[in-house]
PDB file of C-alpha atoms and ligand atoms in Angstrom:
ATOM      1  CA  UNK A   1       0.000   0.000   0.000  1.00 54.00           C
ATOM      2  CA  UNK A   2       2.756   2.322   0.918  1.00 75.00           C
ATOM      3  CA  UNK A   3       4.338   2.263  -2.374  1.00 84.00           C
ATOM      4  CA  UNK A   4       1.614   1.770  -4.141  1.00 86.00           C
ATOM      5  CA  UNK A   5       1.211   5.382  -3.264  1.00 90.00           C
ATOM      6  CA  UNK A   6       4.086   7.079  -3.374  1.00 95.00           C
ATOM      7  CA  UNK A   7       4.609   5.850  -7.517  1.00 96.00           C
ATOM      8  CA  UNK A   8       0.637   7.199  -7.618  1.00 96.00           C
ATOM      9  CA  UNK A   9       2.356  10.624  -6.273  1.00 96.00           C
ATOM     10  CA  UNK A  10       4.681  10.149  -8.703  1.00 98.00           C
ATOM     11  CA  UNK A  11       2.363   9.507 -11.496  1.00 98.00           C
ATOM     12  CA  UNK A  12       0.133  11.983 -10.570  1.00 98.00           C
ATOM     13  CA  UNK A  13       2.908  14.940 -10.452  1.00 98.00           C
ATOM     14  CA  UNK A  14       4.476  13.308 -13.979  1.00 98.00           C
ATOM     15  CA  UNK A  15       1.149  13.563 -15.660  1.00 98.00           C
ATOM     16  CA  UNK A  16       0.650  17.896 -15.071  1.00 97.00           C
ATOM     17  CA  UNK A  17       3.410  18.324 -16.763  1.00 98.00           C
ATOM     18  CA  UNK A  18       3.326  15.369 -19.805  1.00 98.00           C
ATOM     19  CA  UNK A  19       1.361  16.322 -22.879  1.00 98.00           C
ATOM     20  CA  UNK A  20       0.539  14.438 -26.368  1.00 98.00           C
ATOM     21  CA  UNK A  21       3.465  14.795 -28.457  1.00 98.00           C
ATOM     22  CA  UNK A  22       6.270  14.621 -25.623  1.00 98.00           C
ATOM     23  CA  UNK A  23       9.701  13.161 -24.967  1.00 98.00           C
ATOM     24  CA  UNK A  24      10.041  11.328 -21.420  1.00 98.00           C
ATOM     25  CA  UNK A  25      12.530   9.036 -20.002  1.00 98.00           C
ATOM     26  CA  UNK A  26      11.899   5.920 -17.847  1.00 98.00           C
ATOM     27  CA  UNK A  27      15.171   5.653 -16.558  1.00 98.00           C
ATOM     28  CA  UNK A  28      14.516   2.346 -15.021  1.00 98.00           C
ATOM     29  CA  UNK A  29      11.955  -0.252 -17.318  1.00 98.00           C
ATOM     30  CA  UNK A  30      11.667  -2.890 -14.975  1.00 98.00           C
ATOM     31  CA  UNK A  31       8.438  -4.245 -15.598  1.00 98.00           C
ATOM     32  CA  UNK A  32       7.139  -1.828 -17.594  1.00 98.00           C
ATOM     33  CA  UNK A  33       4.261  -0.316 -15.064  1.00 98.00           C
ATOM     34  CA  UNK A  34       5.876   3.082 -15.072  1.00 98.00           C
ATOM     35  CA  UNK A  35       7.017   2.656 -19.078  1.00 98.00           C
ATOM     36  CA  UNK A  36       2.867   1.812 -19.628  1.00 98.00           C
ATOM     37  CA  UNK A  37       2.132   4.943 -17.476  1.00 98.00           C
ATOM     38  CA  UNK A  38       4.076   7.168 -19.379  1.00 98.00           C
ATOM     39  CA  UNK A  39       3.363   5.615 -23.240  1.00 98.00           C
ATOM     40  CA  UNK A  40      -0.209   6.542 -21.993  1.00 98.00           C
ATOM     41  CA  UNK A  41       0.197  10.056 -21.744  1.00 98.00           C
ATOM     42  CA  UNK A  42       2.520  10.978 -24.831  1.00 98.00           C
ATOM     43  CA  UNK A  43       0.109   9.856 -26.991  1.00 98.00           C
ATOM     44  CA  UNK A  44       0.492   8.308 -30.636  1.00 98.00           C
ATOM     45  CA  UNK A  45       2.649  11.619 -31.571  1.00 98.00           C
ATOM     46  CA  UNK A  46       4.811  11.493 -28.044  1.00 98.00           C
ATOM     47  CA  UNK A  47       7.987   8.740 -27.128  1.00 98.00           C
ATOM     48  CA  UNK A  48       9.190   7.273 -24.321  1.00 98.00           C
ATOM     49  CA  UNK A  49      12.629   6.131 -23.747  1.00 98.00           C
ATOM     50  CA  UNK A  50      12.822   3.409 -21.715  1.00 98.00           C
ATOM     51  CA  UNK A  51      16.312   2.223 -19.624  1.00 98.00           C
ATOM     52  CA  UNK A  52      17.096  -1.013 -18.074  1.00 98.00           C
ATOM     53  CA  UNK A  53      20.603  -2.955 -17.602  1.00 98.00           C
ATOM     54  CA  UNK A  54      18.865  -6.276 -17.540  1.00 98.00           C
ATOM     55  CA  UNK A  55      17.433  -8.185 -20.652  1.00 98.00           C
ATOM     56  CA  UNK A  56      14.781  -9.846 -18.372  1.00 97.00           C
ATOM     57  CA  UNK A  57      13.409  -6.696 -17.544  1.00 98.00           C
ATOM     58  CA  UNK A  58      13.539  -5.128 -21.083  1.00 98.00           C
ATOM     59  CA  UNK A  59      11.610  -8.602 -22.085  1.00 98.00           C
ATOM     60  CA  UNK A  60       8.714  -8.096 -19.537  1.00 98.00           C
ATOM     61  CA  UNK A  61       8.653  -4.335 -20.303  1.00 98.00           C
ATOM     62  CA  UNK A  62       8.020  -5.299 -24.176  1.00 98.00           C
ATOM     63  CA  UNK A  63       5.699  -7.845 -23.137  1.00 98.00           C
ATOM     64  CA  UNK A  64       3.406  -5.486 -20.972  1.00 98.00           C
ATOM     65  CA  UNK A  65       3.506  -2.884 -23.761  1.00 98.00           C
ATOM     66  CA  UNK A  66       2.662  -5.123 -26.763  1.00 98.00           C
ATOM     67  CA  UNK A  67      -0.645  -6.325 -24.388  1.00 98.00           C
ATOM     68  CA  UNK A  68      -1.783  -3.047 -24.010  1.00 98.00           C
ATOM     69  CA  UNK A  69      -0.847  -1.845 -28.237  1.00 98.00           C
ATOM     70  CA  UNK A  70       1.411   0.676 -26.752  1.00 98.00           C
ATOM     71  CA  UNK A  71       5.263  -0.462 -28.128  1.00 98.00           C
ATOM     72  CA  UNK A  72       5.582   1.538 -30.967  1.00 98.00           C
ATOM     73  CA  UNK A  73       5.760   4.683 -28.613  1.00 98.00           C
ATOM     74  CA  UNK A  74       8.332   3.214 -27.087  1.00 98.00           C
ATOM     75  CA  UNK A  75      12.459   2.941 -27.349  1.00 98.00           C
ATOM     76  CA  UNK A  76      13.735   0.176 -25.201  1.00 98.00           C
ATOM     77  CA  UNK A  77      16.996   0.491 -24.566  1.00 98.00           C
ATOM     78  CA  UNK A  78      19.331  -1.919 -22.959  1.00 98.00           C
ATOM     79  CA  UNK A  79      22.153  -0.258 -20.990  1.00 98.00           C
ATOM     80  CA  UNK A  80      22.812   2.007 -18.149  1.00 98.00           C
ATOM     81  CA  UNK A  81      20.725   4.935 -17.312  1.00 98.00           C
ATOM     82  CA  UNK A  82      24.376   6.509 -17.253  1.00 98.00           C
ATOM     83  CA  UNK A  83      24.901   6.513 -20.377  1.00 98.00           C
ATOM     84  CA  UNK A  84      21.306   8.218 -21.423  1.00 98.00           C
ATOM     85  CA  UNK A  85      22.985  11.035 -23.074  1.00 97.00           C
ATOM     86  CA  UNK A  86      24.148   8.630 -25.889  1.00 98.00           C
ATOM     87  CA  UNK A  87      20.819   8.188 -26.754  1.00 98.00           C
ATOM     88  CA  UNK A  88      18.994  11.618 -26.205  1.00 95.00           C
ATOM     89  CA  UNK A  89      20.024  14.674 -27.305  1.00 89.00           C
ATOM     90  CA  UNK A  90      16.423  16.855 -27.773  1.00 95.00           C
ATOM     91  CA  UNK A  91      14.309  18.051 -24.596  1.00 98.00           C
ATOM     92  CA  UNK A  92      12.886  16.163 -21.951  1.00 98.00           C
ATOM     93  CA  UNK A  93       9.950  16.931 -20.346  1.00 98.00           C
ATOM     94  CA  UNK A  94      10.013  14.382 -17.813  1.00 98.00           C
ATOM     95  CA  UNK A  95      11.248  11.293 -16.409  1.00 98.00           C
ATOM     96  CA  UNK A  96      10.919   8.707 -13.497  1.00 98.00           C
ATOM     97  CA  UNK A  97      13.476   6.772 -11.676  1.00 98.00           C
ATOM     98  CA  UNK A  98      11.908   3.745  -9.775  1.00 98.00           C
ATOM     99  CA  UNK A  99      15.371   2.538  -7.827  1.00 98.00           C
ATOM    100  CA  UNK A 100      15.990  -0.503  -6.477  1.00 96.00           C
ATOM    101  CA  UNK A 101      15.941  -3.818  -7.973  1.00 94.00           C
ATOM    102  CA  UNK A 102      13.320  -6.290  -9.943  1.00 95.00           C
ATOM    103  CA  UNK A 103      10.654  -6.995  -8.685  1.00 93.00           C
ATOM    104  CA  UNK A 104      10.685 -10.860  -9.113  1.00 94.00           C
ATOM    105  CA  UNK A 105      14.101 -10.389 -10.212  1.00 94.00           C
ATOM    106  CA  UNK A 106      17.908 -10.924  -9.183  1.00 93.00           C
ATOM    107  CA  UNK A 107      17.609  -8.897  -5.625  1.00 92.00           C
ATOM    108  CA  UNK A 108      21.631  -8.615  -6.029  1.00 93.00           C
ATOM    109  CA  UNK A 109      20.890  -6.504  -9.533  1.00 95.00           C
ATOM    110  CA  UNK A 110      20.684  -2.826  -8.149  1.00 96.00           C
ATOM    111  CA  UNK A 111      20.372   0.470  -9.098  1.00 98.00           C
ATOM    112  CA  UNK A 112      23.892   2.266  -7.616  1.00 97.00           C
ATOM    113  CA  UNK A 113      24.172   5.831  -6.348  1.00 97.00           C
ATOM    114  CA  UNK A 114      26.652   6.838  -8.815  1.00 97.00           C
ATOM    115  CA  UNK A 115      25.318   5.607 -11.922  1.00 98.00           C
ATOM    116  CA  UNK A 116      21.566   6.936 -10.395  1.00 98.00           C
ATOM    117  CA  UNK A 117      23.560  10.697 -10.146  1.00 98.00           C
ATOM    118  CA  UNK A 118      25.351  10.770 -13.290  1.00 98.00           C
ATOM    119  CA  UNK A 119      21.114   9.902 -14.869  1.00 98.00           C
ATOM    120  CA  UNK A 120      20.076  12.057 -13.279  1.00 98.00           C
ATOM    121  CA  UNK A 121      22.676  14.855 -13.498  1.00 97.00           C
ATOM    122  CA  UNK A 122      22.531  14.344 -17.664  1.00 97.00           C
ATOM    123  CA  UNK A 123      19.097  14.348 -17.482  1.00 97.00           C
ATOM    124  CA  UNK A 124      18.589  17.228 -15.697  1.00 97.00           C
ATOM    125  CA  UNK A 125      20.111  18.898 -18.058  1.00 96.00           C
ATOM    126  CA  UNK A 126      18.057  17.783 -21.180  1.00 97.00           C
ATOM    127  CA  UNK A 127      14.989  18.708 -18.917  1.00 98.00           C
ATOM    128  CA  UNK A 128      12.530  21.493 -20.447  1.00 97.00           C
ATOM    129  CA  UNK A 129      11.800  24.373 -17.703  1.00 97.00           C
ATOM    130  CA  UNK A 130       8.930  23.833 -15.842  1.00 97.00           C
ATOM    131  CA  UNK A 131       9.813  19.671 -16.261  1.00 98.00           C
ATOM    132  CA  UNK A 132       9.912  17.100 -13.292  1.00 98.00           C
ATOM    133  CA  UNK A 133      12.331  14.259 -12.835  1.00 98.00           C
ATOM    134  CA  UNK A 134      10.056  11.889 -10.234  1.00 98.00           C
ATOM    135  CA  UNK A 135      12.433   9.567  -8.668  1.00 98.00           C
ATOM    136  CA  UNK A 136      11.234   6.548  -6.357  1.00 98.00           C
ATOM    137  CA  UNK A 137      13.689   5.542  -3.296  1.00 97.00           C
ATOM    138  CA  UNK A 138      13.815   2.535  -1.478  1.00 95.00           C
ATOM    139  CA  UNK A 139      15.706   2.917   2.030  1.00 95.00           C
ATOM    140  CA  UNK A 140      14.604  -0.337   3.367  1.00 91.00           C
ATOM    141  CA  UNK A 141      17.495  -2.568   2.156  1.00 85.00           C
ATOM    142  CA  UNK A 142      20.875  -2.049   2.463  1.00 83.00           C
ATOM    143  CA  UNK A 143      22.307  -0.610  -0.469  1.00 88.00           C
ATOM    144  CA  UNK A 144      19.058   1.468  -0.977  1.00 94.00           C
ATOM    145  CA  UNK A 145      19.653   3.221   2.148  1.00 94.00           C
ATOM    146  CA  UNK A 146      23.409   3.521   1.124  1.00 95.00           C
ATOM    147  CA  UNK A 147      22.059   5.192  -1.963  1.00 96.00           C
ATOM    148  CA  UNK A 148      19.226   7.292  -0.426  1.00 97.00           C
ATOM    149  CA  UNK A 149      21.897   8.934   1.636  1.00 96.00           C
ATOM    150  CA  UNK A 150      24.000   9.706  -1.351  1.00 97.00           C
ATOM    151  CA  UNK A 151      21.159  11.141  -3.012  1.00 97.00           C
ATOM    152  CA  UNK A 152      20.189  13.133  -0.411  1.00 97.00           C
ATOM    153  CA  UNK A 153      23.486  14.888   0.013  1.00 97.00           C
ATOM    154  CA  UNK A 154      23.578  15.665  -3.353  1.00 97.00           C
ATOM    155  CA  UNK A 155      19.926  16.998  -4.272  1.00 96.00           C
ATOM    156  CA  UNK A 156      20.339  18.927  -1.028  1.00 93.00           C
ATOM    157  CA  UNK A 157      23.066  20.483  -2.543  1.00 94.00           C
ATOM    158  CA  UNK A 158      21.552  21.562  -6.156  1.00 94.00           C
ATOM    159  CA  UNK A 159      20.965  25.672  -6.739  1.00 93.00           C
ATOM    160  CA  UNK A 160      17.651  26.306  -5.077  1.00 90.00           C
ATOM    161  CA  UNK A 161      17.061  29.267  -7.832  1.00 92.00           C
ATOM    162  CA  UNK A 162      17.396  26.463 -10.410  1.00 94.00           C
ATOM    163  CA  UNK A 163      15.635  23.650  -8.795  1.00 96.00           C
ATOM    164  CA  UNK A 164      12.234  22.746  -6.817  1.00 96.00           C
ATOM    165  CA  UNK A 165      12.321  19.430  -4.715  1.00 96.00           C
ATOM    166  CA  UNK A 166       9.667  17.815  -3.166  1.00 96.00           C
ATOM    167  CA  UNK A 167       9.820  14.958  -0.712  1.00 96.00           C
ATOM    168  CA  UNK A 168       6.700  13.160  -0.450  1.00 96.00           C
ATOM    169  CA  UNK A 169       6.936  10.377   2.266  1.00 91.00           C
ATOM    170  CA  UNK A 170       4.756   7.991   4.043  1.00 85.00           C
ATOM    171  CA  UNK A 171       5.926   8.557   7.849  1.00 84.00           C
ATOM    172  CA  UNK A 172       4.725   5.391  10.102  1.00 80.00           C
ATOM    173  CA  UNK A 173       6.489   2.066   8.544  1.00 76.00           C
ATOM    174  CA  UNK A 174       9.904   2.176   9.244  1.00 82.00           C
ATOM    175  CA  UNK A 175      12.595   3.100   6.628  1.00 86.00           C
ATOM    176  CA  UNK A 176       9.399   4.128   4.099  1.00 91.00           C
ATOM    177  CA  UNK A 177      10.105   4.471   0.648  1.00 94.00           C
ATOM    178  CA  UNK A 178       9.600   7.648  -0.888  1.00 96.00           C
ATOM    179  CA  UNK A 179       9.324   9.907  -3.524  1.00 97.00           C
ATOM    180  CA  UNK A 180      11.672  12.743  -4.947  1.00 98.00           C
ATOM    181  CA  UNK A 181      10.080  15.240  -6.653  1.00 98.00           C
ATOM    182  CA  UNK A 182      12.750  17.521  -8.816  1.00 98.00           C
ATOM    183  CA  UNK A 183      11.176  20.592 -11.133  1.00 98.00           C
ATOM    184  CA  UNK A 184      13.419  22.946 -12.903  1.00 97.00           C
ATOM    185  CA  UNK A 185      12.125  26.116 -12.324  1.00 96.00           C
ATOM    186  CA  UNK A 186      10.568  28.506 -14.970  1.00 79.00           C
ATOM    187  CA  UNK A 187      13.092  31.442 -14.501  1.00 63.00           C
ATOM    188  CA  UNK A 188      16.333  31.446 -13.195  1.00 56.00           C
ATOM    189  CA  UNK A 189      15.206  34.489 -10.502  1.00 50.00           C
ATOM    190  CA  UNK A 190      11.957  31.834  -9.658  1.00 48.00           C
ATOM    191  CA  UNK A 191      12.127  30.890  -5.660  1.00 46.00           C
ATOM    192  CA  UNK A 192      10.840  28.219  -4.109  1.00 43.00           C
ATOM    193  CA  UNK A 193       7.571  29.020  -3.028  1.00 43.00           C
ATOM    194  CA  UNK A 194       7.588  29.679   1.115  1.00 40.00           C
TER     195      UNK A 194
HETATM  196  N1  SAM B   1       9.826   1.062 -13.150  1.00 92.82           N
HETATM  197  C1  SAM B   1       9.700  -0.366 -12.941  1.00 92.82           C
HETATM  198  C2  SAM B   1       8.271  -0.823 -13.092  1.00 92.82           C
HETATM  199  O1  SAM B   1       7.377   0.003 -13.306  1.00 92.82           O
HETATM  200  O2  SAM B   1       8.031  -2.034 -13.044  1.00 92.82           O
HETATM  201  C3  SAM B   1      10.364  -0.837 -11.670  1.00 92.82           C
HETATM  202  C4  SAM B   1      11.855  -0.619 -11.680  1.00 92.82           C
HETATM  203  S1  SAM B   1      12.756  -1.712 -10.613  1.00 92.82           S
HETATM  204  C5  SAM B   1      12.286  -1.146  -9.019  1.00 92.82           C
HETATM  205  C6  SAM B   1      14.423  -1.118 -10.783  1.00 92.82           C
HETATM  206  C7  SAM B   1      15.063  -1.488 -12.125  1.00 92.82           C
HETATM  207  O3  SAM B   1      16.238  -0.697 -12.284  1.00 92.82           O
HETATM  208  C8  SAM B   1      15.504  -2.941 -12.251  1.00 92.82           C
HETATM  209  O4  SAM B   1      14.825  -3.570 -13.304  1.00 92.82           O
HETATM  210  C9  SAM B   1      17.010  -2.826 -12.541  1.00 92.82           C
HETATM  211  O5  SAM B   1      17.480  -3.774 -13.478  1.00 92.82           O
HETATM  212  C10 SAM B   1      17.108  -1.421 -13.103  1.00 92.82           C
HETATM  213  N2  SAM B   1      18.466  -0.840 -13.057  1.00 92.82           N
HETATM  214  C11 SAM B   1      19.433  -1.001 -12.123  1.00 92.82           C
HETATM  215  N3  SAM B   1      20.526  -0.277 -12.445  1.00 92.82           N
HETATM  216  C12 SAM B   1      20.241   0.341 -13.622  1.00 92.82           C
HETATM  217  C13 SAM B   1      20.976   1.218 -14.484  1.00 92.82           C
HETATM  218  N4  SAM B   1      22.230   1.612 -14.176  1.00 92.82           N
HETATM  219  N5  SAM B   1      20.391   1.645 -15.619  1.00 92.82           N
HETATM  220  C14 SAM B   1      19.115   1.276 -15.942  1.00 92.82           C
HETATM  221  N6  SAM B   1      18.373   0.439 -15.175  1.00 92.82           N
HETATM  222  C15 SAM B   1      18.927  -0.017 -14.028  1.00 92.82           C
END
């Protein structure tokens, strides 16, 4: 139930800013939920670009897609997030990060807080003003909460002027996942709303 949702947070935030004809990024395919979510919105003029390092989860992303008619909005792509500005070089207008491993999945197979911040860092840069990177962070297990830190640290220290960050958290199970919320702001004098 908890995460359930937090990715409907994330969803819901993604889909004020995603309209038909758009460019997002599912930096992490999985099995396809988020990849589905987002082929939905960009419509039959729109594309998705869809990351994972493992082929098992770029199978069941495909599979999920062709079921619901949606796989010819979509760009599966089978390699590191890292490495996303060898595929994109046009604006984004948004993206999701679901972090962790596969569900079902090799539990050893990680995202890692490096790669995850180099993504993101790239990405953020493609991103169109007014353009949210949503990214989903699991704490519970041990190199989650290795990598929440990290990520943390570093979105704590991004230019507030440049950057609006929302943490949306469930507060009563213990080490809750949670949701990053990152918008680049409209104008480079915009503050974060007090
Ligand atoms: N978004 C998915 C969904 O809707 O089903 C869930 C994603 S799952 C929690 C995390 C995924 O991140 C795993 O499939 C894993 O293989 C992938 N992953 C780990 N490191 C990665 C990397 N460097 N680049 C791209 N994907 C990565």
């Amino acid at each position: 139930m908890t995460i359930k949702g937090v990715i409907a947070h994330a969803h819901m935030l993604l889909q004020q800013v995603i309209s038909k004809g758009d460019t997002v990024v599912d930096a992490t395919a999985g099995n396809g939920h988020d990849t589905e979510f987002l082929a939905k919105r960009v419509g039959e003029t729109g594309q998705v670009l869809a990351f994972d390092i493992q082929q098992a989860a770029i199978h069941s992303t495909k599979g999920r897609l062709e079921t619901s008619d949606l796989d010819h909005r979509v760009t599966l792509i089978n390699d590191s997030h890292e490495r996303i500005d060898d595929y994109i070089n046009e604006p984004v207008q948004a993206a999701i990060f679901n972090l962790g491993y596969l569900p079902g999945g090799n539990t050893n197979i990680v995202t890692h807080p490096n790669a995850t911040w180099t993504a993101l860092t790239k990405l953020g840069e493609q991103l169109v003003t007014g353009g949210i990177i949503a990214v989903v962070v699991y704490p519970g297990h041990d190199q989650g909460y290795d990598e929440s830190s990290y990520l943390l640290q570093q979105i704590n220290a991004l230019p507030k002027l440049k950057w609006r960050i929302l943490k949306y958290e469930v507060i009563n199970p213990n080490q809750p996942p949670y949701l990053l919320a990152l918008e680049k702001l409209k104008h480079k004098g915009d503050h974060p709303t007090p």
